[in-house]
Amino acid sequence: MEKLPNIHPGEILNEEFLIPLGVTAYRLAKETNIPQTRISEIIKGKRRITADTALRFSIFFGNSAKFWLGLQDDFDIENELSEKQEEFNSIKLFAIAS
Amino acid sequence: MEKLPNIHPGEILNEEFLIPLGVTAYRLAKETNIPQTRISEIIKGKRRITADTALRFSIFFGNSAKFWLGLQDDFDIENELSEKQEEFNSIKLFAIAS
DNA sequence: TGCGTTACTAACGTCAAAGGTATGTATTTT
DNA sequence: AAAATACATACCTTTGACGTTAGTAACGCA
């Protein structure tokens, strides 16, 4: 198994939505009433997708808020896993006390 | 439509996992290597489920990290929606510039 | 009875990040 | 030329995630 580069939600926003649809970050900011800085930082992977952001995106793009939060979750989970492998290995599955 | 009380993830942790399985918050903290305060605050709805928490829970309970983060997402989305209805109403679906 | 484990809460303190406003600098459009 | 588009940087505030420590209480057992 290769380890995927772990692509962040901002990259998907840009490459799967903005570019194909011909929407600029500026326009997205204006139409969703999100400050430009927030959009800019999300695209650069410096900021997370929150529920507020997810809802605004979902209304504008016509998809679901869970899609956007799901992207963030996947990204977070992958990052945590690769950072704390050993830590997590020490946790054992629940078992009823004997 | 009635508005559901919007149940937070900690409540589900407690009522759907801890109580039925007979696991105390104290034991969960010990076995997942999470400080007790974190568990306590999550159960009381004062703290969110993060990727770290979700992964530890999923290993211990034998389910997925996305399940736990999904609970948090659902909760966040509901809260945002009820708080910012009007704000979101002003956002319009994307349309190609004419 | 007294010690240790279990169980939970409350009170600090730190650091990261989410949020906004303001500003700067191009480029395009009118 | 003026206004709108497009994007980035800097600064500030507030929230919240995190941990450590300390405190209380109840139960188990030797």
Tab-separated table of C-alpha atoms (C1' of nucleotides) in Angstrom:
chain	number	residue	atom	x	y	z
A	1	MET	CA	0.000	0.000	0.000
A	2	GLU	CA	1.247	3.432	-0.917
A	3	LYS	CA	0.575	6.231	1.470
A	4	LEU	CA	-1.504	8.844	-0.276
A	5	PRO	CA	-0.272	12.441	0.017
A	6	ASN	CA	-3.242	13.137	2.300
A	7	ILE	CA	-5.006	15.839	0.355
A	8	HIS	CA	-6.679	18.561	2.369
A	9	PRO	CA	-10.230	19.850	1.861
A	10	GLY	CA	-9.040	23.162	0.461
A	11	GLU	CA	-7.339	21.395	-2.377
A	12	ILE	CA	-10.577	19.616	-3.235
A	13	LEU	CA	-12.502	22.862	-2.989
A	14	ASN	CA	-10.140	24.445	-5.459
A	15	GLU	CA	-9.550	21.639	-7.911
A	16	GLU	CA	-12.910	19.914	-7.913
A	17	PHE	CA	-15.179	22.920	-7.550
A	18	LEU	CA	-13.711	26.361	-8.089
A	19	ILE	CA	-11.536	25.659	-11.106
A	20	PRO	CA	-13.984	23.374	-12.964
A	21	LEU	CA	-16.879	25.755	-12.329
A	22	GLY	CA	-14.866	28.862	-13.097
A	23	VAL	CA	-15.598	30.388	-9.705
A	24	THR	CA	-12.924	32.514	-8.078
A	25	ALA	CA	-12.114	32.449	-4.379
A	26	TYR	CA	-13.153	36.071	-4.289
A	27	ARG	CA	-16.583	35.336	-5.715
A	28	LEU	CA	-17.084	32.396	-3.356
A	29	ALA	CA	-16.278	34.658	-0.432
A	30	LYS	CA	-18.703	37.315	-1.595
A	31	GLU	CA	-21.592	35.007	-2.333
A	32	THR	CA	-21.296	32.945	0.836
A	33	ASN	CA	-20.601	35.942	3.035
A	34	ILE	CA	-17.337	34.466	4.233
A	35	PRO	CA	-14.310	36.763	4.656
A	36	GLN	CA	-11.807	36.361	1.846
A	37	THR	CA	-9.075	35.527	4.280
A	38	ARG	CA	-10.957	32.463	5.441
A	39	ILE	CA	-11.387	31.150	1.903
A	40	SER	CA	-7.792	31.918	1.081
A	41	GLU	CA	-6.471	30.084	4.114
A	42	ILE	CA	-8.703	27.084	3.532
A	43	ILE	CA	-7.441	26.727	-0.029
A	44	LYS	CA	-3.878	26.871	1.223
A	45	GLY	CA	-4.637	24.192	3.801
A	46	LYS	CA	-4.018	26.528	6.706
A	47	ARG	CA	-7.524	26.452	8.060
A	48	ARG	CA	-10.093	23.793	8.754
A	49	ILE	CA	-13.620	23.457	7.434
A	50	THR	CA	-16.013	24.220	10.271
A	51	ALA	CA	-19.766	23.665	10.388
A	52	ASP	CA	-20.366	27.282	9.412
A	53	THR	CA	-18.092	26.998	6.402
A	54	ALA	CA	-19.507	23.608	5.421
A	55	LEU	CA	-23.068	24.900	5.490
A	56	ARG	CA	-22.263	27.952	3.396
A	57	PHE	CA	-20.395	25.878	0.840
A	58	SER	CA	-23.175	23.303	0.661
A	59	ILE	CA	-25.802	25.954	0.004
A	60	PHE	CA	-23.714	27.596	-2.678
A	61	PHE	CA	-22.598	24.414	-4.444
A	62	GLY	CA	-25.828	22.517	-3.916
A	63	ASN	CA	-24.401	19.584	-2.016
A	64	SER	CA	-24.426	18.564	1.631
A	65	ALA	CA	-22.705	20.045	4.652
A	66	LYS	CA	-21.731	16.543	5.710
A	67	PHE	CA	-19.751	16.188	2.499
A	68	TRP	CA	-17.535	19.103	3.438
A	69	LEU	CA	-17.169	18.130	7.067
A	70	GLY	CA	-16.507	14.577	5.930
A	71	LEU	CA	-13.567	15.743	3.852
A	72	GLN	CA	-12.178	17.452	6.907
A	73	ASP	CA	-12.738	14.378	9.060
A	74	ASP	CA	-10.953	12.106	6.586
A	75	PHE	CA	-8.035	14.479	6.505
A	76	ASP	CA	-7.862	14.758	10.286
A	77	ILE	CA	-8.112	11.008	10.817
A	78	GLU	CA	-5.317	10.289	8.353
A	79	ASN	CA	-3.101	12.847	10.001
A	80	GLU	CA	-3.713	11.586	13.497
A	81	LEU	CA	-3.154	8.006	12.452
A	82	SER	CA	0.191	8.707	10.869
A	83	GLU	CA	1.308	10.827	13.808
A	84	LYS	CA	0.254	8.596	16.681
A	85	GLN	CA	0.442	5.061	15.351
A	86	GLU	CA	2.322	3.677	18.339
A	87	GLU	CA	0.135	5.426	20.868
A	88	PHE	CA	-2.977	3.934	19.316
A	89	ASN	CA	-1.446	0.474	19.148
A	90	SER	CA	-1.447	0.346	22.916
A	91	ILE	CA	-5.220	0.724	23.128
A	92	LYS	CA	-7.094	-2.542	23.366
A	93	LEU	CA	-10.599	-3.401	22.318
A	94	PHE	CA	-13.248	-3.320	25.013
A	95	ALA	CA	-13.853	-6.630	26.769
A	96	ILE	CA	-16.242	-7.481	29.554
A	97	ALA	CA	-14.446	-7.823	32.874
A	98	SER	CA	-14.047	-11.497	33.772
B	1	MET	CA	-41.949	18.987	12.256
B	2	GLU	CA	-40.843	19.032	15.856
B	3	LYS	CA	-37.400	20.278	16.590
B	4	LEU	CA	-35.411	17.495	18.215
B	5	PRO	CA	-33.540	18.433	21.396
B	6	ASN	CA	-30.287	18.146	19.446
B	7	ILE	CA	-28.493	15.474	21.393
B	8	HIS	CA	-24.749	15.874	21.746
B	9	PRO	CA	-22.151	13.121	21.155
B	10	GLY	CA	-21.344	12.814	24.848
B	11	GLU	CA	-24.896	11.827	25.573
B	12	ILE	CA	-24.684	9.066	22.990
B	13	LEU	CA	-21.351	7.942	24.378
B	14	ASN	CA	-22.885	7.633	27.797
B	15	GLU	CA	-26.282	6.209	27.011
B	16	GLU	CA	-25.515	4.013	24.032
B	17	PHE	CA	-22.083	2.760	25.021
B	18	LEU	CA	-20.944	3.289	28.582
B	19	ILE	CA	-24.139	2.439	30.419
B	20	PRO	CA	-25.174	-0.552	28.262
B	21	LEU	CA	-21.669	-2.003	28.349
B	22	GLY	CA	-21.164	-1.294	32.009
B	23	VAL	CA	-18.056	0.778	31.379
B	24	THR	CA	-17.370	3.745	33.637
B	25	ALA	CA	-15.998	7.044	32.422
B	26	TYR	CA	-13.030	6.374	34.621
B	27	ARG	CA	-12.257	3.064	32.931
B	28	LEU	CA	-12.710	4.529	29.461
B	29	ALA	CA	-10.218	7.245	30.322
B	30	LYS	CA	-7.697	4.746	31.628
B	31	GLU	CA	-7.932	2.317	28.735
B	32	THR	CA	-7.861	4.913	25.981
B	33	ASN	CA	-5.187	6.997	27.645
B	34	ILE	CA	-7.397	10.056	27.659
B	35	PRO	CA	-7.385	12.326	30.726
B	36	GLN	CA	-10.474	11.874	32.844
B	37	THR	CA	-11.340	15.510	32.560
B	38	ARG	CA	-11.692	15.178	28.817
B	39	ILE	CA	-14.100	12.267	29.103
B	40	SER	CA	-16.035	14.021	31.819
B	41	GLU	CA	-16.443	17.190	29.814
B	42	ILE	CA	-17.443	15.302	26.676
B	43	ILE	CA	-20.183	13.468	28.558
B	44	LYS	CA	-21.450	16.761	29.909
B	45	GLY	CA	-21.483	18.226	26.402
B	46	LYS	CA	-18.846	20.795	27.227
B	47	ARG	CA	-16.222	19.501	24.863
B	48	ARG	CA	-16.199	18.368	21.264
B	49	ILE	CA	-15.102	15.052	19.819
B	50	THR	CA	-11.836	15.605	18.000
B	51	ALA	CA	-10.024	13.232	15.647
B	52	ASP	CA	-7.805	12.072	18.487
B	53	THR	CA	-10.774	11.292	20.694
B	54	ALA	CA	-12.700	9.658	17.854
B	55	LEU	CA	-9.807	7.345	17.029
B	56	ARG	CA	-9.302	6.267	20.624
B	57	PHE	CA	-12.998	5.602	21.074
B	58	SER	CA	-13.200	3.661	17.819
B	59	ILE	CA	-10.317	1.409	18.798
B	60	PHE	CA	-11.763	0.755	22.220
B	61	PHE	CA	-15.356	0.196	21.129
B	62	GLY	CA	-14.529	-1.529	17.855
B	63	ASN	CA	-16.299	0.876	15.540
B	64	SER	CA	-15.121	3.619	13.201
B	65	ALA	CA	-13.605	7.004	13.897
B	66	LYS	CA	-15.927	8.478	11.292
B	67	PHE	CA	-18.882	7.369	13.366
B	68	TRP	CA	-17.747	9.502	16.286
B	69	LEU	CA	-16.780	12.482	14.186
B	70	GLY	CA	-20.047	12.085	12.307
B	71	LEU	CA	-21.995	12.448	15.539
B	72	GLN	CA	-20.124	15.647	16.236
B	73	ASP	CA	-20.750	16.917	12.710
B	74	ASP	CA	-24.478	16.246	12.946
B	75	PHE	CA	-24.622	18.082	16.226
B	76	ASP	CA	-22.655	21.053	14.909
B	77	ILE	CA	-24.715	21.308	11.739
B	78	GLU	CA	-27.986	21.299	13.631
B	79	ASN	CA	-26.749	23.971	15.986
B	80	GLU	CA	-25.466	26.228	13.228
B	81	LEU	CA	-28.663	25.822	11.253
B	82	SER	CA	-30.882	26.842	14.128
B	83	GLU	CA	-28.652	29.757	15.039
B	84	LYS	CA	-28.080	31.259	11.605
B	85	GLN	CA	-31.184	30.406	9.598
B	86	GLU	CA	-31.660	33.907	8.239
B	87	GLU	CA	-28.015	34.357	7.390
B	88	PHE	CA	-28.009	31.163	5.367
B	89	ASN	CA	-31.225	32.059	3.594
B	90	SER	CA	-29.433	34.897	1.883
B	91	ILE	CA	-26.947	32.587	0.197
B	92	LYS	CA	-27.920	31.573	-3.304
B	93	LEU	CA	-27.035	28.485	-5.266
B	94	PHE	CA	-24.158	28.783	-7.694
B	95	ALA	CA	-25.132	29.728	-11.217
B	96	ILE	CA	-22.952	30.258	-14.251
B	97	ALA	CA	-22.529	33.942	-14.996
B	98	SER	CA	-24.722	34.966	-17.923
C	1	DT	C1'	-10.648	0.438	60.781
C	2	DG	C1'	-7.759	1.902	57.498
C	3	DC	C1'	-5.541	1.755	52.930
C	4	DG	C1'	-5.984	1.635	48.029
C	5	DT	C1'	-8.533	1.686	43.959
C	6	DT	C1'	-12.379	3.445	41.520
C	7	DA	C1'	-15.142	7.490	40.197
C	8	DC	C1'	-15.938	11.969	39.233
C	9	DT	C1'	-15.563	17.215	39.488
C	10	DA	C1'	-13.326	21.734	39.733
C	11	DA	C1'	-9.542	24.974	39.184
C	12	DC	C1'	-5.739	26.481	37.183
C	13	DG	C1'	-2.651	27.480	32.946
C	14	DT	C1'	-1.011	27.106	28.003
C	15	DC	C1'	-1.295	27.053	23.176
C	16	DA	C1'	-3.463	26.535	18.755
C	17	DA	C1'	-6.831	28.031	15.832
C	18	DA	C1'	-11.151	30.228	14.384
C	19	DG	C1'	-12.907	34.550	13.680
C	20	DG	C1'	-12.852	39.289	12.035
C	21	DT	C1'	-11.022	43.936	10.188
C	22	DA	C1'	-7.859	46.490	7.785
C	23	DT	C1'	-4.492	47.135	4.328
C	24	DG	C1'	-1.668	46.476	0.197
C	25	DT	C1'	-1.158	45.401	-4.605
C	26	DA	C1'	-2.091	44.034	-8.799
C	27	DT	C1'	-5.430	43.203	-12.787
C	28	DT	C1'	-9.570	43.716	-15.162
C	29	DT	C1'	-13.736	46.124	-16.443
C	30	DT	C1'	-16.596	50.085	-17.235
D	1	DA	C1'	-9.518	57.428	-14.536
D	2	DA	C1'	-12.501	55.075	-11.448
D	3	DA	C1'	-14.558	51.010	-9.746
D	4	DA	C1'	-14.780	46.251	-9.223
D	5	DT	C1'	-12.256	41.953	-9.164
D	6	DA	C1'	-8.666	39.003	-7.112
D	7	DC	C1'	-5.622	37.638	-3.797
D	8	DA	C1'	-2.280	38.018	0.130
D	9	DT	C1'	-0.466	39.705	4.593
D	10	DA	C1'	-0.653	41.598	9.181
D	11	DC	C1'	-2.882	42.216	13.445
D	12	DC	C1'	-6.013	41.398	17.168
D	13	DT	C1'	-9.580	38.921	20.032
D	14	DT	C1'	-11.834	35.055	21.680
D	15	DT	C1'	-12.773	30.381	21.941
D	16	DG	C1'	-11.679	25.903	23.048
D	17	DA	C1'	-8.655	21.765	23.247
D	18	DC	C1'	-5.364	20.020	26.145
D	19	DG	C1'	-2.959	18.777	30.285
D	20	DT	C1'	-1.806	18.792	35.301
D	21	DT	C1'	-3.142	19.134	39.789
D	22	DA	C1'	-6.059	18.792	43.473
D	23	DG	C1'	-10.200	17.781	45.714
D	24	DT	C1'	-14.230	14.826	47.276
D	25	DA	C1'	-16.667	10.546	47.814
D	26	DA	C1'	-17.699	5.693	47.807
D	27	DC	C1'	-16.610	1.049	47.566
D	28	DG	C1'	-13.490	-3.321	48.368
D	29	DC	C1'	-10.819	-5.765	51.078
D	30	DA	C1'	-7.228	-7.292	54.269
